[in-house]
mmCIF file of C-alpha atoms in Angstrom:
data_model
loop_
_atom_site.group_PDB
_atom_site.id
_atom_site.type_symbol
_atom_site.label_atom_id
_atom_site.label_comp_id
_atom_site.label_asym_id
_atom_site.label_seq_id
_atom_site.Cartn_x
_atom_site.Cartn_y
_atom_site.Cartn_z
ATOM 1 C CA UNK A 1386 -6.503 -13.736 -9.639
ATOM 2 C CA UNK A 1387 -5.026 -17.150 -8.947
ATOM 3 C CA UNK A 1388 -7.049 -19.115 -6.419
ATOM 4 C CA UNK A 1389 -5.551 -19.310 -2.957
ATOM 5 C CA UNK A 1390 -2.981 -16.580 -3.491
ATOM 6 C CA UNK A 1391 -4.870 -13.915 -1.593
ATOM 7 C CA UNK A 1392 -7.795 -14.379 0.781
ATOM 8 C CA UNK A 1393 -10.123 -12.081 2.654
ATOM 9 C CA UNK A 1394 -10.251 -11.648 6.407
ATOM 10 C CA UNK A 1395 -12.751 -9.817 8.554
ATOM 11 C CA UNK A 1396 -11.543 -8.088 11.709
ATOM 12 C CA UNK A 1397 -13.946 -8.564 14.600
ATOM 13 C CA UNK A 1398 -16.323 -10.671 12.532
ATOM 14 C CA UNK A 1399 -16.290 -13.638 10.231
ATOM 15 C CA UNK A 1400 -17.202 -13.437 6.603
ATOM 16 C CA UNK A 1401 -16.372 -11.489 3.485
ATOM 17 C CA UNK A 1402 -17.956 -8.539 1.771
ATOM 18 C CA UNK A 1403 -21.725 -8.639 1.583
ATOM 19 C CA UNK A 1404 -23.534 -5.982 -0.401
ATOM 20 C CA UNK A 1405 -27.189 -5.478 0.461
ATOM 21 C CA UNK A 1406 -29.337 -3.280 -1.766
ATOM 22 C CA UNK A 1407 -31.280 -1.495 0.980
ATOM 23 C CA UNK A 1408 -32.148 1.502 -1.174
ATOM 24 C CA UNK A 1409 -33.041 2.430 -4.726
ATOM 25 C CA UNK A 1410 -30.866 3.940 -7.384
ATOM 26 C CA UNK A 1411 -30.252 7.673 -7.458
ATOM 27 C CA UNK A 1412 -30.099 9.974 -10.431
ATOM 28 C CA UNK A 1413 -27.706 12.756 -11.316
ATOM 29 C CA UNK A 1414 -23.927 12.965 -11.449
ATOM 30 C CA UNK A 1415 -23.814 12.413 -15.191
ATOM 31 C CA UNK A 1416 -21.374 15.225 -16.038
ATOM 32 C CA UNK A 1417 -18.345 14.162 -18.129
ATOM 33 C CA UNK A 1418 -15.582 12.961 -15.823
ATOM 34 C CA UNK A 1419 -12.300 14.857 -15.956
ATOM 35 C CA UNK A 1420 -10.102 11.796 -16.311
ATOM 36 C CA UNK A 1421 -12.385 8.823 -16.792
ATOM 37 C CA UNK A 1422 -15.884 8.516 -18.173
ATOM 38 C CA UNK A 1423 -17.597 5.307 -19.143
ATOM 39 C CA UNK A 1424 -19.855 6.943 -21.707
ATOM 40 C CA UNK A 1425 -22.398 4.202 -20.988
ATOM 41 C CA UNK A 1426 -26.074 5.121 -21.054
ATOM 42 C CA UNK A 1427 -26.601 3.252 -17.772
ATOM 43 C CA UNK A 1428 -24.453 5.888 -16.044
ATOM 44 C CA UNK A 1429 -27.366 8.320 -16.318
ATOM 45 C CA UNK A 1430 -29.111 6.601 -13.390
ATOM 46 C CA UNK A 1431 -25.958 6.331 -11.299
ATOM 47 C CA UNK A 1432 -23.925 8.981 -9.517
ATOM 48 C CA UNK A 1433 -20.330 9.778 -10.387
ATOM 49 C CA UNK A 1434 -17.517 8.416 -8.188
ATOM 50 C CA UNK A 1435 -14.608 10.697 -7.292
ATOM 51 C CA UNK A 1436 -11.219 9.163 -6.471
ATOM 52 C CA UNK A 1437 -8.205 11.005 -5.040
ATOM 53 C CA UNK A 1438 -4.870 9.179 -5.126
ATOM 54 C CA UNK A 1439 -2.033 10.539 -2.947
ATOM 55 C CA UNK A 1440 1.063 10.779 -5.157
ATOM 56 C CA UNK A 1441 3.247 8.849 -7.560
ATOM 57 C CA UNK A 1442 6.585 9.234 -5.777
ATOM 58 C CA UNK A 1443 6.117 7.202 -2.589
ATOM 59 C CA UNK A 1444 5.171 4.096 -4.576
ATOM 60 C CA UNK A 1445 4.678 3.369 -8.270
ATOM 61 C CA UNK A 1446 1.516 1.409 -7.426
ATOM 62 C CA UNK A 1447 -0.820 4.408 -7.289
ATOM 63 C CA UNK A 1448 -0.501 5.189 -10.997
ATOM 64 C CA UNK A 1449 0.557 1.831 -12.432
ATOM 65 C CA UNK A 1450 -1.905 -0.368 -10.542
ATOM 66 C CA UNK A 1451 -4.589 1.380 -8.462
ATOM 67 C CA UNK A 1452 -5.640 3.867 -11.141
ATOM 68 C CA UNK A 1453 -5.901 1.102 -13.754
ATOM 69 C CA UNK A 1454 -7.800 -1.384 -11.605
ATOM 70 C CA UNK A 1455 -10.247 1.198 -10.269
ATOM 71 C CA UNK A 1456 -10.829 2.551 -13.775
ATOM 72 C CA UNK A 1457 -11.424 -0.951 -15.111
ATOM 73 C CA UNK A 1458 -13.937 -1.762 -12.361
ATOM 74 C CA UNK A 1459 -15.938 1.439 -12.826
ATOM 75 C CA UNK A 1460 -15.909 1.108 -16.603
ATOM 76 C CA UNK A 1461 -17.096 -2.501 -16.446
ATOM 77 C CA UNK A 1462 -19.976 -1.440 -14.185
ATOM 78 C CA UNK A 1463 -20.968 1.459 -16.439
ATOM 79 C CA UNK A 1464 -20.319 3.973 -13.666
ATOM 80 C CA UNK A 1465 -18.916 7.426 -14.369
ATOM 81 C CA UNK A 1466 -15.757 8.322 -12.465
ATOM 82 C CA UNK A 1467 -13.079 10.945 -11.990
ATOM 83 C CA UNK A 1468 -9.658 9.818 -10.753
ATOM 84 C CA UNK A 1469 -7.102 12.471 -9.853
ATOM 85 C CA UNK A 1470 -3.722 12.403 -8.117
ATOM 86 C CA UNK A 1471 -2.730 14.992 -5.506
ATOM 87 C CA UNK A 1472 0.962 14.634 -6.308
ATOM 88 C CA UNK A 1473 1.907 14.646 -2.620
ATOM 89 C CA UNK A 1474 0.514 18.184 -2.223
ATOM 90 C CA UNK A 1475 -1.944 18.620 0.669
ATOM 91 C CA UNK A 1476 -3.319 21.867 -0.738
ATOM 92 C CA UNK A 1477 -3.908 20.226 -4.107
ATOM 93 C CA UNK A 1478 -5.564 17.276 -2.341
ATOM 94 C CA UNK A 1479 -8.042 19.639 -0.673
ATOM 95 C CA UNK A 1480 -8.613 21.563 -3.911
ATOM 96 C CA UNK A 1481 -9.353 18.388 -5.859
ATOM 97 C CA UNK A 1482 -11.797 17.320 -3.142
ATOM 98 C CA UNK A 1483 -13.560 20.705 -3.181
ATOM 99 C CA UNK A 1484 -13.948 20.450 -6.948
ATOM 100 C CA UNK A 1485 -15.364 16.953 -6.777
ATOM 101 C CA UNK A 1486 -17.779 17.840 -3.982
ATOM 102 C CA UNK A 1487 -19.035 20.972 -5.744
ATOM 103 C CA UNK A 1488 -19.112 19.039 -9.033
ATOM 104 C CA UNK A 1489 -21.696 16.669 -7.641
ATOM 105 C CA UNK A 1490 -19.931 13.348 -7.097
ATOM 106 C CA UNK A 1491 -22.125 10.919 -5.184
ATOM 107 C CA UNK A 1492 -19.238 9.001 -3.600
ATOM 108 C CA UNK A 1493 -15.681 9.986 -2.681
ATOM 109 C CA UNK A 1494 -12.873 7.434 -2.400
ATOM 110 C CA UNK A 1495 -9.642 8.848 -0.954
ATOM 111 C CA UNK A 1496 -6.105 7.877 -0.020
ATOM 112 C CA UNK A 1497 -5.150 10.560 2.482
ATOM 113 C CA UNK A 1498 -1.787 12.311 2.609
ATOM 114 C CA UNK A 1499 -2.226 12.697 6.347
ATOM 115 C CA UNK A 1500 -5.133 12.292 8.734
ATOM 116 C CA UNK A 1501 -5.691 16.022 9.322
ATOM 117 C CA UNK A 1502 -6.066 16.806 5.616
ATOM 118 C CA UNK A 1503 -8.125 13.681 5.041
ATOM 119 C CA UNK A 1504 -10.414 14.411 7.989
ATOM 120 C CA UNK A 1505 -11.115 17.930 6.697
ATOM 121 C CA UNK A 1506 -12.152 16.494 3.322
ATOM 122 C CA UNK A 1507 -14.328 13.821 4.930
ATOM 123 C CA UNK A 1508 -16.052 16.473 7.055
ATOM 124 C CA UNK A 1509 -16.887 18.577 3.979
ATOM 125 C CA UNK A 1510 -18.090 15.595 1.991
ATOM 126 C CA UNK A 1511 -20.208 14.248 4.814
ATOM 127 C CA UNK A 1512 -21.818 17.666 5.323
ATOM 128 C CA UNK A 1513 -22.728 17.588 1.625
ATOM 129 C CA UNK A 1514 -24.286 14.145 2.009
ATOM 130 C CA UNK A 1515 -21.455 12.369 0.163
ATOM 131 C CA UNK A 1516 -20.238 9.094 1.711
ATOM 132 C CA UNK A 1517 -16.465 8.625 1.854
ATOM 133 C CA UNK A 1518 -14.459 5.426 1.518
ATOM 134 C CA UNK A 1519 -10.975 5.430 3.059
ATOM 135 C CA UNK A 1520 -8.877 3.464 0.576
ATOM 136 C CA UNK A 1521 -5.692 1.743 1.734
ATOM 137 C CA UNK A 1522 -5.123 4.217 4.611
ATOM 138 C CA UNK A 1523 -7.500 4.852 7.492
ATOM 139 C CA UNK A 1524 -8.023 8.556 8.181
ATOM 140 C CA UNK A 1525 -7.750 8.829 11.950
ATOM 141 C CA UNK A 1526 -10.472 11.058 13.354
ATOM 142 C CA UNK A 1527 -12.030 11.268 9.912
ATOM 143 C CA UNK A 1528 -15.263 9.333 10.226
ATOM 144 C CA UNK A 1529 -15.281 7.708 6.778
ATOM 145 C CA UNK A 1530 -18.248 5.461 6.081
ATOM 146 C CA UNK A 1531 -16.026 2.564 4.964
ATOM 147 C CA UNK A 1532 -12.408 1.460 4.967
ATOM 148 C CA UNK A 1533 -10.854 -0.937 2.434
ATOM 149 C CA UNK A 1534 -7.246 -2.031 2.830
ATOM 150 C CA UNK A 1535 -4.958 -4.881 3.750
ATOM 151 C CA UNK A 1536 -4.409 -6.145 7.271
ATOM 152 C CA UNK A 1537 -1.505 -3.778 7.805
ATOM 153 C CA UNK A 1538 -0.283 -5.315 11.060
ATOM 154 C CA UNK A 1539 -0.084 -8.606 9.153
ATOM 155 C CA UNK A 1540 1.890 -6.796 6.419
ATOM 156 C CA UNK A 1541 4.359 -5.641 9.065
ATOM 157 C CA UNK A 1542 4.549 -9.092 10.602
ATOM 158 C CA UNK A 1543 5.369 -10.572 7.185
ATOM 159 C CA UNK A 1544 8.146 -7.991 6.737
ATOM 160 C CA UNK A 1545 9.599 -8.693 10.182
ATOM 161 C CA UNK A 1546 9.429 -12.462 9.798
ATOM 162 C CA UNK A 1547 11.013 -12.151 6.360
ATOM 163 C CA UNK A 1548 13.908 -10.181 7.800
ATOM 164 C CA UNK A 1549 14.375 -12.734 10.577
ATOM 165 C CA UNK A 1550 14.485 -15.487 7.943
ATOM 166 C CA UNK A 1551 17.148 -13.570 6.029
ATOM 167 C CA UNK A 1552 19.277 -12.875 9.101
ATOM 168 C CA UNK A 1553 19.141 -16.501 10.221
ATOM 169 C CA UNK A 1554 20.126 -17.596 6.716
ATOM 170 C CA UNK A 1555 23.212 -15.393 7.211
ATOM 171 C CA UNK A 1556 23.998 -17.222 10.453
ATOM 172 C CA UNK A 1557 22.892 -14.305 12.630
ATOM 173 C CA UNK A 1558 20.576 -15.569 15.362
ATOM 174 C CA UNK A 1559 20.816 -12.313 17.305
ATOM 175 C CA UNK A 1560 22.252 -8.832 16.934
ATOM 176 C CA UNK A 1561 21.356 -5.196 16.200
ATOM 177 C CA UNK A 1562 18.725 -4.315 13.600
ATOM 178 C CA UNK A 1563 17.868 -0.983 11.944
ATOM 179 C CA UNK A 1564 14.233 0.049 11.508
ATOM 180 C CA UNK A 1565 13.540 2.449 8.640
ATOM 181 C CA UNK A 1566 9.862 3.235 9.000
ATOM 182 C CA UNK A 1567 7.366 4.944 6.720
ATOM 183 C CA UNK A 1568 5.915 8.404 7.110
ATOM 184 C CA UNK A 1569 4.934 9.370 10.672
ATOM 185 C CA UNK A 1570 1.728 10.922 9.265
ATOM 186 C CA UNK A 1571 0.599 7.637 7.682
ATOM 187 C CA UNK A 1572 -1.380 5.397 10.042
ATOM 188 C CA UNK A 1573 -0.399 2.403 7.919
ATOM 189 C CA UNK A 1574 3.259 3.031 8.771
ATOM 190 C CA UNK A 1575 2.362 2.796 12.455
ATOM 191 C CA UNK A 1576 0.595 -0.514 11.881
ATOM 192 C CA UNK A 1577 3.436 -1.897 9.759
ATOM 193 C CA UNK A 1578 5.925 -1.085 12.517
ATOM 194 C CA UNK A 1579 3.700 -2.669 15.130
ATOM 195 C CA UNK A 1580 3.894 -5.934 13.208
ATOM 196 C CA UNK A 1581 7.568 -6.027 12.244
ATOM 197 C CA UNK A 1582 9.014 -4.651 15.468
ATOM 198 C CA UNK A 1583 7.259 -7.372 17.460
ATOM 199 C CA UNK A 1584 8.390 -10.117 15.061
ATOM 200 C CA UNK A 1585 12.015 -8.930 15.252
ATOM 201 C CA UNK A 1586 12.103 -8.530 19.035
ATOM 202 C CA UNK A 1587 10.275 -11.811 19.631
ATOM 203 C CA UNK A 1588 12.993 -13.545 17.596
ATOM 204 C CA UNK A 1589 15.673 -12.223 19.963
ATOM 205 C CA UNK A 1590 17.131 -9.288 18.003
ATOM 206 C CA UNK A 1591 17.706 -5.773 19.337
ATOM 207 C CA UNK A 1592 16.861 -2.423 17.720
ATOM 208 C CA UNK A 1593 19.932 -0.250 17.263
ATOM 209 C CA UNK A 1594 18.258 2.547 15.241
ATOM 210 C CA UNK A 1595 14.608 3.438 14.713
ATOM 211 C CA UNK A 1596 13.863 6.247 12.229
ATOM 212 C CA UNK A 1597 10.790 7.334 10.297
ATOM 213 C CA UNK A 1598 10.996 8.779 6.780
ATOM 214 C CA UNK A 1599 8.853 11.897 6.189
ATOM 215 C CA UNK A 1600 6.343 11.430 3.342
ATOM 216 C CA UNK A 1601 7.912 8.063 2.435
ATOM 217 C CA UNK A 1602 10.480 10.147 0.520
ATOM 218 C CA UNK A 1603 13.130 7.850 -0.958
ATOM 219 C CA UNK A 1604 15.761 10.592 -1.199
ATOM 220 C CA UNK A 1605 15.276 11.468 2.466
ATOM 221 C CA UNK A 1606 15.431 7.759 3.256
ATOM 222 C CA UNK A 1607 18.871 7.527 1.665
ATOM 223 C CA UNK A 1608 20.149 10.475 3.713
ATOM 224 C CA UNK A 1609 18.656 9.141 6.942
ATOM 225 C CA UNK A 1610 20.071 5.667 6.411
ATOM 226 C CA UNK A 1611 23.502 7.018 5.469
ATOM 227 C CA UNK A 1612 23.549 8.812 8.829
ATOM 228 C CA UNK A 1613 22.479 5.633 10.620
ATOM 229 C CA UNK A 1614 25.143 3.659 8.791
ATOM 230 C CA UNK A 1615 27.863 6.144 9.793
ATOM 231 C CA UNK A 1616 26.693 6.408 13.411
ATOM 232 C CA UNK A 1617 26.795 2.617 13.772
ATOM 233 C CA UNK A 1618 29.839 2.010 11.542
ATOM 234 C CA UNK A 1619 27.741 -0.441 9.555
ATOM 235 C CA UNK A 1620 27.571 -2.769 12.557
ATOM 236 C CA UNK A 1621 24.099 -4.251 12.264
ATOM 237 C CA UNK A 1622 22.768 -7.579 11.035
ATOM 238 C CA UNK A 1623 19.642 -6.462 9.169
ATOM 239 C CA UNK A 1624 17.608 -3.494 7.975
ATOM 240 C CA UNK A 1625 13.834 -3.489 8.150
ATOM 241 C CA UNK A 1626 12.791 -1.037 5.427
ATOM 242 C CA UNK A 1627 9.026 -0.477 5.377
ATOM 243 C CA UNK A 1628 8.577 -0.494 1.581
ATOM 244 C CA UNK A 1629 10.504 -1.156 -1.615
ATOM 245 C CA UNK A 1630 11.289 2.508 -2.177
ATOM 246 C CA UNK A 1631 12.955 2.784 1.228
ATOM 247 C CA UNK A 1632 14.588 -0.604 0.660
ATOM 248 C CA UNK A 1633 16.078 0.644 -2.586
ATOM 249 C CA UNK A 1634 17.553 3.662 -0.793
ATOM 250 C CA UNK A 1635 19.114 1.362 1.813
ATOM 251 C CA UNK A 1636 20.553 -1.002 -0.794
ATOM 252 C CA UNK A 1637 22.133 1.949 -2.638
ATOM 253 C CA UNK A 1638 23.991 2.987 0.528
ATOM 254 C CA UNK A 1639 25.031 -0.579 1.279
ATOM 255 C CA UNK A 1640 26.249 -1.024 -2.313
ATOM 256 C CA UNK A 1641 28.404 2.070 -1.971
ATOM 257 C CA UNK A 1642 30.026 0.425 1.047
ATOM 258 C CA UNK A 1643 30.451 -2.998 -0.570
ATOM 259 C CA UNK A 1644 27.716 -4.603 1.526
ATOM 260 C CA UNK A 1645 24.779 -5.018 -0.870
ATOM 261 C CA UNK A 1646 23.492 -8.565 -0.487
ATOM 262 C CA UNK A 1647 25.516 -9.133 2.675
ATOM 263 C CA UNK A 1648 23.069 -7.453 5.061
ATOM 264 C CA UNK A 1649 19.404 -8.478 4.633
ATOM 265 C CA UNK A 1650 17.042 -5.650 3.677
ATOM 266 C CA UNK A 1651 13.256 -5.862 3.426
ATOM 267 C CA UNK A 1652 10.577 -4.055 1.443
ATOM 268 C CA UNK A 1653 6.904 -4.003 0.564
ATOM 269 C CA UNK A 1654 4.631 -3.474 -2.486
ATOM 270 C CA UNK A 1655 6.286 -5.965 -4.864
ATOM 271 C CA UNK A 1656 7.386 -3.184 -7.200
ATOM 272 C CA UNK A 1657 9.384 -4.216 -10.261
ATOM 273 C CA UNK A 1658 12.523 -2.727 -8.741
ATOM 274 C CA UNK A 1659 11.905 -4.468 -5.427
ATOM 275 C CA UNK A 1660 11.268 -7.819 -7.094
ATOM 276 C CA UNK A 1661 14.438 -7.416 -9.160
ATOM 277 C CA UNK A 1662 16.463 -6.818 -6.002
ATOM 278 C CA UNK A 1663 14.874 -9.881 -4.421
ATOM 279 C CA UNK A 1664 15.862 -11.965 -7.467
ATOM 280 C CA UNK A 1665 19.413 -10.605 -7.327
ATOM 281 C CA UNK A 1666 19.703 -11.113 -3.560
ATOM 282 C CA UNK A 1667 20.307 -7.492 -2.560
ATOM 283 C CA UNK A 1668 16.839 -7.336 -0.916
ATOM 284 C CA UNK A 1669 15.796 -10.431 0.992
ATOM 285 C CA UNK A 1670 12.012 -10.107 0.532
ATOM 286 C CA UNK A 1671 9.066 -7.897 -0.286
ATOM 287 C CA UNK A 1672 5.350 -8.119 0.448
ATOM 288 C CA UNK A 1673 2.812 -8.608 -2.325
ATOM 289 C CA UNK A 1674 -0.555 -6.980 -1.831
ATOM 290 C CA UNK A 1675 -2.947 -7.984 -4.595
ATOM 291 C CA UNK A 1676 -3.998 -4.454 -5.448
ATOM 292 C CA UNK A 1677 -6.571 -5.598 -7.986
ATOM 293 C CA UNK A 1678 -8.508 -7.304 -5.189
ATOM 294 C CA UNK A 1679 -8.230 -4.188 -3.022
ATOM 295 C CA UNK A 1680 -9.338 -1.940 -5.881
ATOM 296 C CA UNK A 1681 -12.185 -4.274 -6.849
ATOM 297 C CA UNK A 1682 -13.456 -4.386 -3.257
ATOM 298 C CA UNK A 1683 -13.367 -0.599 -2.920
ATOM 299 C CA UNK A 1684 -14.966 -0.127 -6.341
ATOM 300 C CA UNK A 1685 -17.785 -2.527 -5.421
ATOM 301 C CA UNK A 1686 -18.601 -0.419 -2.378
ATOM 302 C CA UNK A 1687 -18.393 2.835 -4.345
ATOM 303 C CA UNK A 1688 -20.596 1.485 -7.142
ATOM 304 C CA UNK A 1689 -23.250 0.347 -4.670
ATOM 305 C CA UNK A 1690 -23.231 3.747 -2.987
ATOM 306 C CA UNK A 1691 -23.382 5.528 -6.350
ATOM 307 C CA UNK A 1692 -26.497 3.497 -7.123
ATOM 308 C CA UNK A 1693 -28.138 4.658 -3.895
ATOM 309 C CA UNK A 1694 -27.703 1.326 -2.151
ATOM 310 C CA UNK A 1695 -26.532 0.808 1.423
ATOM 311 C CA UNK A 1696 -23.719 -1.758 1.348
ATOM 312 C CA UNK A 1697 -22.651 -3.626 4.451
ATOM 313 C CA UNK A 1698 -19.323 -5.290 5.208
ATOM 314 C CA UNK A 1699 -18.627 -7.932 7.813
ATOM 315 C CA UNK A 1700 -15.326 -6.554 9.154
ATOM 316 C CA UNK A 1701 -14.510 -3.595 11.332
ATOM 317 C CA UNK A 1702 -11.586 -1.628 12.719
ATOM 318 C CA UNK A 1703 -11.514 0.910 15.518
ATOM 319 C CA UNK A 1704 -10.351 4.465 14.886
ATOM 320 C CA UNK A 1705 -7.718 4.966 17.599
ATOM 321 C CA UNK A 1706 -8.400 8.721 17.677
ATOM 322 C CA UNK A 1707 -12.171 8.662 18.124
ATOM 323 C CA UNK A 1708 -12.697 5.134 19.419
ATOM 324 C CA UNK A 1709 -15.410 4.665 16.803
ATOM 325 C CA UNK A 1710 -15.807 1.501 14.739
ATOM 326 C CA UNK A 1711 -15.388 1.777 10.980
ATOM 327 C CA UNK A 1712 -16.967 -0.829 8.693
ATOM 328 C CA UNK A 1713 -14.010 -2.422 6.959
ATOM 329 C CA UNK A 1714 -12.827 -4.983 4.467
ATOM 330 C CA UNK A 1715 -9.252 -6.143 4.925
ATOM 331 C CA UNK A 1716 -7.231 -8.438 2.692
ATOM 332 C CA UNK A 1717 -4.344 -10.774 3.469
ATOM 333 C CA UNK A 1718 -0.817 -10.013 2.143
ATOM 334 C CA UNK A 1719 1.792 -12.513 0.910
ATOM 335 C CA UNK A 1720 5.511 -12.550 1.694
ATOM 336 C CA UNK A 1721 7.626 -12.793 -1.452
ATOM 337 C CA UNK A 1722 11.118 -14.302 -1.579
ATOM 338 C CA UNK A 1723 13.230 -15.170 -4.605
ATOM 339 C CA UNK A 1724 11.664 -18.602 -4.953
ATOM 340 C CA UNK A 1725 8.089 -17.292 -5.225
ATOM 341 C CA UNK A 1726 8.538 -14.095 -7.249
ATOM 342 C CA UNK A 1727 6.962 -16.173 -10.015
ATOM 343 C CA UNK A 1728 3.663 -16.090 -8.063
ATOM 344 C CA UNK A 1729 3.436 -12.328 -8.549
ATOM 345 C CA UNK A 1730 3.965 -12.739 -12.288
ATOM 346 C CA UNK A 1731 1.446 -15.592 -12.462
ATOM 347 C CA UNK A 1732 -1.067 -13.342 -10.722
ATOM 348 C CA UNK A 1733 -0.770 -10.769 -13.512
ATOM 349 C CA UNK A 1734 0.616 -7.987 -11.299
ATOM 350 C CA UNK A 1735 3.763 -7.642 -13.410
ATOM 351 C CA UNK A 1736 5.444 -9.517 -16.271
ATOM 352 C CA UNK A 1737 8.571 -11.557 -16.723
ATOM 353 C CA UNK A 1738 9.648 -9.072 -19.396
ATOM 354 C CA UNK A 1739 9.490 -6.238 -16.865
ATOM 355 C CA UNK A 1740 11.594 -8.143 -14.369
ATOM 356 C CA UNK A 1741 14.056 -10.135 -16.456
ATOM 357 C CA UNK A 1742 15.100 -8.118 -19.510
ATOM 358 C CA UNK A 1743 17.362 -5.315 -18.241
ATOM 359 C CA UNK A 1744 20.517 -7.367 -17.556
ATOM 360 C CA UNK A 1745 22.177 -10.745 -17.961
ATOM 361 C CA UNK A 1746 22.226 -11.135 -14.171
ATOM 362 C CA UNK A 1747 18.452 -10.684 -13.994
ATOM 363 C CA UNK A 1748 17.882 -13.078 -16.881
ATOM 364 C CA UNK A 1749 19.971 -15.678 -15.068
ATOM 365 C CA UNK A 1750 18.100 -15.086 -11.800
ATOM 366 C CA UNK A 1751 14.733 -15.372 -13.547
ATOM 367 C CA UNK A 1752 15.806 -18.659 -15.114
ATOM 368 C CA UNK A 1753 17.027 -19.944 -11.745
ATOM 369 C CA UNK A 1754 13.769 -19.126 -9.960
ATOM 370 C CA UNK A 1755 11.342 -20.044 -12.746
ATOM 371 C CA UNK A 1756 10.146 -16.543 -13.603
ATOM 372 C CA UNK A 1757 8.774 -16.707 -17.140
#
């Protein structure tokens, strides 16, 4: 990871992750993993780690980035693991968790589909003596032992400030803005909105429409935004879309009405499609979250727990449902515009070939902005 691109912050305390080996190693958990086994002899003295990813539809990152980086970290440490994806199905999420708990995992790392489902899994795991790490999304009311994510209010602030930059570049110092938010069941979506709504209002813009998209579903996002567009006759100066998938749905509607690139649209996750739109000017910005750093931080905690250690982290967040403090490690995001898309490539998150090859327009944009 390129130095200086992404840093660590601690909420409520200063300092980065500190792992303290306050216990010995534990045995067991050496059954073959369903989807990922190191095969290393050292795994015999270390428990297996179970990982449940949420889906592959809301964002490509879960399968293209998180699975890979977590797998790499566990493999390098000689720790046995089982990574499964719930496919957006809450029943399947619970079933996978039950199987992992009964199968003897020593640590569970989850990305919840909603807080109720996640909390039920955490309760079962905790009762079985299995510590749970909330990964990327905090499970409200869940009581996970640890939480690893990005500073999600800061993510939202970056989105909002990026939109303001785009609107001002269009000569619009005020005017109505559309908010297309993430899933109402995702606490991260709430935090994102907290950041970008404040940035937009503080800059003097008004909110003309404010809609959430169930399950971060891109198809639903397109329908919702089409209705917003019709209701407002396209009379707004910017659209704050909470991730690249939603941003893509917005751009498709704007393109149909001859307005793609004329009304600034935001995103998040630095997906290939989002970065391509940023290069072409149909999306004004996205937010890069160095998922390898997030995965590595979560894996480090899980590996320590699997070894019977008691890791400590310097940061903390408060669960708004229970009021309890959760030991946390949060990372800092980076706003990405056309002129620094190359930073994401340089960081190894994607490649120039992925971004630049599909069309002559993209090749020209890559050349213009130094993406190689």
